[in-house]
Structures are given as structure tokens and as C-alpha cells.
């Protein structure tokens, strides 16, 4: 059982401080009866709560796929730059959202925004071996030594050791795909730096077995469907064929 005002503020973008007013205005109905007290206890699984006649759907957690554009930071708060949370539309917004993992400010692509700390931990932990696929544009051409260097567990310039990763050629020698199962700070950029190269453009295309929805334009979000959520944690074997549609 849960307080009505808490239910409204966690399931919608309405802050707790405003729920009192909305209830007073008679805009909330519980199983067809007009609610009058935010402190009333409801059962989120069983009771039907409506706001202005529209049911408030109960979701214990929410999972949002964002196609992050450049210029946004992956944090909940930043004094200087806009954060990815500012791109979440009110219909999907709720308290406790955070980006699960960080893409750099100039990196684009798939960011998971959720309020489910447990899933985020599983997805980010190197022990979970959840692969993440990146598309990279390079300053210099890659060479035939790159796949084995990525696979052998590269040592970065500061001595940090990476887990084995995968390198796949792109459609020309200045494009490549990289698959990592960990997320060290600036990792893809630092791996190419260790090889004397430089990443000029970076986009995350897939997390686990879930690809970034090609219909999402930069800056757009959509809710991840229930049947897709497990895919976020699934091991996925990338090969040249599975990447060919991205080339
Ligand atoms: N690796 C990087 O260097 N930057 C990112 O944003 C993600 C992975």
C-alpha cells in the first residue's frame, strides 16, 4: 500500500508539492470515487487511479532509451551544460531518474535513463559482461594489427589494463566498430590513443542485445517496452554480418 500523493508524484511528472492542489480540485479519482486526501492509502497494483479521467498507469520502474545528441552531459545535475534528463518528455518523467552509465559530452547515441538502480548496476558491472557497441570515426586509418590488440586486453597510456574487447572494420579505413564490456573513463578514446590514433566521432549503437531504435532522432526518447528490458542485460555476439547493416 502506498500514499496517494506519493503514487501520483512517482508515476507522473507532477511534484509532490502540487499533488495536494490537484486532489483538492477533484481531479483525481480512485476506482471512480473522487479522492480528497493525499494521505489516503492505495494499492498501486489493484486500484484504478485516474487524473482528469485518464488512468495513471502503474510502473514500478521506468526504462527510457535516449538517442543522446552532442552537447549534453550524462548526470542528474550540472551547473554549466544541459543534462540528458532535460530531454525526457514530461509523460515519461518521474522522480529518481538517472542516466545508467556515462557517455562523454561529445559522444552520441544510446543512453539508458531509468530509476532502477539494480538493473543499472547489473548492466554496468564488468562482471555482468554486457557488451556495448560503439561506432567510431578515426583521424588515421586503422591497420590489420588492431583486432588482435583490442582482443588481447589493451594497456592504456597510464598503465590501466582493459578487458578483452572487439574491433571490427567499418566501411572504410577511418571507420570502425568497437565492443566493450566495461566502461572506464573515456575508454574508447583512450584505447585508440594507446595505438597512436584519435577518435573524432563516437556513437553508442547497442547495449546488450538491444539496438538503438533507428527511428529516434538525436535528442529523442522512447520508453523501452517490457519485452525489451531483459535484452539490456543479454550477452550478444557481434560479428561482421551483424554489423553490416550499420556500415
Ligand atoms: N568511450 C569513450 O571514450 N567515450 C564515451 O563516451 C564512451 C565510451
Short mmCIF file of C-alpha atoms and ligand atoms in Angstrom, two decimals:
data_model
loop_
_atom_site.label_atom_id
_atom_site.label_comp_id
_atom_site.label_asym_id
_atom_site.label_seq_id
_atom_site.Cartn_x
_atom_site.Cartn_y
_atom_site.Cartn_z
CA UNK A 1 0.00 0.00 0.00
CA UNK A 2 1.19 3.50 -0.79
CA UNK A 3 0.12 7.07 -0.08
CA UNK A 4 -1.91 8.58 -2.93
CA UNK A 5 0.25 11.74 -3.15
CA UNK A 6 3.44 9.65 -3.35
CA UNK A 7 1.90 7.44 -6.03
CA UNK A 8 0.98 10.49 -8.14
CA UNK A 9 4.38 12.14 -7.79
CA UNK A 10 6.38 8.98 -8.57
CA UNK A 11 4.25 7.88 -11.52
CA UNK A 12 3.84 11.28 -13.21
CA UNK A 13 5.85 14.46 -13.62
CA UNK A 14 3.68 16.23 -11.01
CA UNK A 15 5.80 17.18 -7.99
CA UNK A 16 4.62 16.02 -4.58
CA UNK A 17 4.10 19.68 -3.53
CA UNK A 18 1.44 20.10 -6.25
CA UNK A 19 -0.47 16.89 -5.67
CA UNK A 20 -2.45 18.47 -2.79
CA UNK A 21 -3.84 21.15 -5.11
CA UNK A 22 -4.77 18.64 -7.81
CA UNK A 23 -6.57 16.44 -5.29
CA UNK A 24 -8.39 19.47 -3.83
CA UNK A 25 -9.57 20.42 -7.32
CA UNK A 26 -11.27 17.00 -7.52
CA UNK A 27 -9.17 15.90 -10.49
CA UNK A 28 -8.13 12.54 -9.02
CA UNK A 29 -10.44 9.54 -8.87
CA UNK A 30 -9.78 6.26 -7.06
CA UNK A 31 -11.87 3.43 -8.51
CA UNK A 32 -14.41 6.01 -9.72
CA UNK A 33 -14.66 7.93 -6.42
CA UNK A 34 -13.24 11.46 -6.16
CA UNK A 35 -10.20 11.49 -3.85
CA UNK A 36 -9.98 14.12 -1.12
CA UNK A 37 -6.84 13.29 0.86
CA UNK A 38 -3.28 12.79 -0.38
CA UNK A 39 -2.55 10.67 2.67
CA UNK A 40 -5.08 8.04 1.66
CA UNK A 41 -3.52 4.59 1.11
CA UNK A 42 -3.96 2.92 -2.25
CA UNK A 43 -2.82 -0.37 -3.73
CA UNK A 44 -0.91 0.56 -6.91
CA UNK A 45 -1.30 -2.98 -8.30
CA UNK A 46 -5.10 -3.12 -7.85
CA UNK A 47 -6.68 0.33 -7.56
CA UNK A 48 -7.50 2.36 -10.64
CA UNK A 49 -6.30 5.93 -10.23
CA UNK A 50 -7.39 8.49 -12.80
CA UNK A 51 -6.22 12.07 -13.37
CA UNK A 52 -8.71 14.20 -15.34
CA UNK A 53 -10.36 10.96 -16.47
CA UNK A 54 -7.12 9.37 -17.75
CA UNK A 55 -5.73 6.32 -15.91
CA UNK A 56 -2.32 6.78 -14.31
CA UNK A 57 -0.55 3.61 -15.35
CA UNK A 58 1.46 1.95 -12.59
CA UNK A 59 5.05 1.12 -13.46
CA UNK A 60 7.37 0.10 -10.64
CA UNK A 61 10.32 1.28 -12.73
CA UNK A 62 10.68 3.07 -15.99
CA UNK A 63 13.31 2.46 -18.70
CA UNK A 64 13.91 5.09 -21.35
CA UNK A 65 16.02 4.84 -24.48
CA UNK A 66 17.56 8.18 -25.44
CA UNK A 67 19.45 8.96 -28.62
CA UNK A 68 21.83 11.39 -26.95
CA UNK A 69 22.93 14.32 -29.06
CA UNK A 70 26.31 16.01 -28.62
CA UNK A 71 26.44 18.80 -26.03
CA UNK A 72 24.54 17.05 -23.21
CA UNK A 73 26.12 15.57 -20.11
CA UNK A 74 25.15 12.24 -18.54
CA UNK A 75 24.48 13.38 -14.99
CA UNK A 76 21.44 14.38 -12.99
CA UNK A 77 22.71 17.90 -12.40
CA UNK A 78 25.33 20.12 -13.99
CA UNK A 79 25.87 23.80 -13.42
CA UNK A 80 27.11 24.56 -16.93
CA UNK A 81 25.83 22.12 -19.53
CA UNK A 82 22.36 20.74 -20.16
CA UNK A 83 21.86 17.21 -18.84
CA UNK A 84 20.31 14.25 -20.64
CA UNK A 85 17.43 14.35 -18.13
CA UNK A 86 16.28 17.60 -19.73
CA UNK A 87 15.50 15.60 -22.88
CA UNK A 88 12.99 13.32 -21.12
CA UNK A 89 9.46 14.43 -22.04
CA UNK A 90 7.02 15.09 -19.14
CA UNK A 91 4.96 11.99 -19.98
CA UNK A 92 7.96 9.75 -19.21
CA UNK A 93 9.44 11.82 -16.40
CA UNK A 94 9.33 10.83 -12.77
CA UNK A 95 11.29 11.21 -9.57
CA UNK A 96 14.58 9.35 -9.19
CA UNK A 97 15.57 9.12 -12.86
CA UNK A 98 19.28 8.91 -13.68
CA UNK A 99 21.38 8.00 -16.71
CA UNK A 100 22.76 4.46 -16.29
CA UNK A 101 26.36 4.96 -17.34
CA UNK A 102 28.10 7.90 -18.89
CA UNK A 103 28.71 8.91 -22.44
CA UNK A 104 31.05 11.88 -22.89
CA UNK A 105 29.54 15.25 -23.68
CA UNK A 106 30.63 14.93 -27.33
CA UNK A 107 29.51 11.28 -27.69
CA UNK A 108 26.16 10.46 -29.27
CA UNK A 109 23.81 7.52 -29.14
CA UNK A 110 22.09 5.08 -26.80
CA UNK A 111 21.76 6.18 -23.16
CA UNK A 112 19.51 4.26 -20.78
CA UNK A 113 17.66 6.53 -18.35
CA UNK A 114 15.91 4.73 -15.53
CA UNK A 115 15.00 4.74 -11.84
CA UNK A 116 16.01 1.08 -11.43
CA UNK A 117 19.37 1.06 -9.63
CA UNK A 118 19.57 -2.72 -9.55
CA UNK A 119 19.28 -3.13 -13.31
CA UNK A 120 21.72 -0.26 -13.90
CA UNK A 121 24.27 -1.94 -11.65
CA UNK A 122 23.94 -5.26 -13.50
CA UNK A 123 24.25 -3.53 -16.86
CA UNK A 124 27.35 -1.55 -15.87
CA UNK A 125 29.26 -4.08 -13.80
CA UNK A 126 32.18 -5.58 -15.76
CA UNK A 127 31.21 -8.90 -14.11
CA UNK A 128 27.90 -8.76 -15.99
CA UNK A 129 29.78 -8.87 -19.34
CA UNK A 130 27.05 -6.83 -21.01
CA UNK A 131 28.56 -5.79 -24.35
CA UNK A 132 28.18 -2.23 -25.62
CA UNK A 133 28.69 -1.45 -29.29
CA UNK A 134 30.27 1.82 -30.45
CA UNK A 135 30.75 3.26 -33.91
CA UNK A 136 33.94 5.32 -34.23
CA UNK A 137 35.24 7.76 -36.79
CA UNK A 138 39.03 7.95 -36.67
CA UNK A 139 41.65 10.55 -37.55
CA UNK A 140 44.01 7.96 -39.05
CA UNK A 141 43.40 4.70 -40.86
CA UNK A 142 43.30 1.55 -38.72
CA UNK A 143 45.60 -1.32 -39.63
CA UNK A 144 45.47 -5.10 -39.54
CA UNK A 145 47.00 -5.23 -36.03
CA UNK A 146 44.00 -3.52 -34.38
CA UNK A 147 41.66 -6.55 -33.94
CA UNK A 148 44.27 -8.59 -32.06
CA UNK A 149 45.39 -5.62 -29.98
CA UNK A 150 41.81 -4.94 -28.83
CA UNK A 151 41.25 -8.67 -28.20
CA UNK A 152 44.36 -9.11 -26.08
CA UNK A 153 43.30 -6.68 -23.32
CA UNK A 154 44.93 -3.39 -24.13
CA UNK A 155 47.08 -1.43 -21.67
CA UNK A 156 46.28 2.29 -21.76
CA UNK A 157 48.88 5.05 -21.70
CA UNK A 158 48.52 5.49 -17.93
CA UNK A 159 49.02 1.75 -17.36
CA UNK A 160 45.34 0.86 -16.83
CA UNK A 161 44.50 -2.56 -18.24
CA UNK A 162 41.35 -3.15 -20.28
CA UNK A 163 39.33 -6.33 -20.51
CA UNK A 164 39.48 -8.03 -23.91
CA UNK A 165 37.43 -6.04 -26.43
CA UNK A 166 36.45 -6.46 -30.06
CA UNK A 167 37.40 -4.35 -33.06
CA UNK A 168 35.54 -4.58 -36.38
CA UNK A 169 36.38 -2.66 -39.54
CA UNK A 170 33.86 -0.11 -40.79
CA UNK A 171 33.08 0.64 -44.41
CA UNK A 172 36.37 2.47 -44.85
CA UNK A 173 39.67 2.50 -43.01
CA UNK A 174 38.76 5.54 -40.92
CA UNK A 175 35.61 3.90 -39.54
CA UNK A 176 35.35 1.10 -37.01
CA UNK A 177 33.08 -0.68 -34.54
CA UNK A 178 34.25 -1.47 -31.04
CA UNK A 179 32.57 -3.73 -28.49
CA UNK A 180 33.38 -3.23 -24.80
CA UNK A 181 32.01 -4.98 -21.74
CA UNK A 182 33.21 -2.35 -19.27
CA UNK A 183 33.06 1.44 -19.18
CA UNK A 184 36.24 3.08 -17.99
CA UNK A 185 36.51 6.86 -18.27
CA UNK A 186 36.88 7.89 -21.97
CA UNK A 187 37.72 4.25 -22.65
CA UNK A 188 37.22 4.02 -26.42
CA UNK A 189 39.10 7.28 -26.99
CA UNK A 190 41.95 6.17 -24.73
CA UNK A 191 42.20 2.77 -26.44
CA UNK A 192 42.71 4.40 -29.82
CA UNK A 193 45.14 6.91 -28.28
CA UNK A 194 47.19 3.97 -26.98
CA UNK A 195 47.53 2.91 -30.63
CA UNK A 196 48.62 6.40 -31.70
CA UNK A 197 45.26 7.16 -33.31
CA UNK A 198 42.44 9.54 -32.34
CA UNK A 199 38.64 9.22 -32.18
CA UNK A 200 36.95 12.12 -33.98
CA UNK A 201 33.37 10.90 -33.62
CA UNK A 202 31.77 8.35 -31.30
CA UNK A 203 28.26 6.92 -31.14
CA UNK A 204 26.88 4.08 -28.99
CA UNK A 205 24.69 1.83 -31.14
CA UNK A 206 23.70 -1.03 -28.85
CA UNK A 207 23.56 -2.14 -25.21
CA UNK A 208 23.45 -5.92 -24.68
CA UNK A 209 21.08 -7.31 -27.29
CA UNK A 210 19.08 -4.08 -27.61
CA UNK A 211 20.00 -1.81 -30.53
CA UNK A 212 19.35 1.93 -30.54
CA UNK A 213 15.99 2.45 -32.24
CA UNK A 214 16.83 3.81 -35.72
CA UNK A 215 13.61 5.89 -35.67
CA UNK A 216 14.88 8.03 -32.77
CA UNK A 217 16.38 11.27 -33.98
CA UNK A 218 19.17 12.85 -31.85
CA UNK A 219 17.54 14.20 -28.69
CA UNK A 220 14.51 11.89 -28.89
CA UNK A 221 13.48 9.29 -26.30
CA UNK A 222 11.10 6.40 -26.12
CA UNK A 223 10.08 4.06 -23.36
CA UNK A 224 11.73 0.65 -23.53
CA UNK A 225 8.97 -1.96 -23.77
CA UNK A 226 8.70 -4.63 -21.10
CA UNK A 227 9.61 -7.37 -23.52
CA UNK A 228 12.82 -5.47 -24.41
CA UNK A 229 14.13 -4.91 -20.88
CA UNK A 230 15.84 -8.29 -20.47
CA UNK A 231 17.71 -7.63 -23.71
CA UNK A 232 19.62 -4.83 -21.95
CA UNK A 233 21.40 -7.47 -19.87
CA UNK A 234 21.81 -10.13 -22.54
CA UNK A 235 25.16 -11.26 -23.80
CA UNK A 236 25.28 -10.64 -27.54
CA UNK A 237 27.77 -11.97 -30.05
CA UNK A 238 28.66 -9.32 -32.60
CA UNK A 239 30.20 -10.36 -35.86
CA UNK A 240 30.88 -8.67 -39.17
CA UNK A 241 27.49 -9.82 -40.52
CA UNK A 242 25.52 -8.43 -37.57
CA UNK A 243 27.22 -5.08 -38.16
CA UNK A 244 26.86 -4.99 -41.92
CA UNK A 245 23.53 -3.09 -41.76
CA UNK A 246 25.34 -0.29 -39.92
CA UNK A 247 28.13 0.04 -42.46
N1 LIG B 1 34.29 5.66 -24.58
C1 LIG B 1 34.62 6.97 -24.67
O1 LIG B 1 35.78 7.30 -24.87
N2 LIG B 1 33.65 7.87 -24.55
C2 LIG B 1 32.35 7.56 -24.36
O2 LIG B 1 31.51 8.44 -24.28
C3 LIG B 1 32.02 6.19 -24.27
C4 LIG B 1 33.00 5.26 -24.38
#
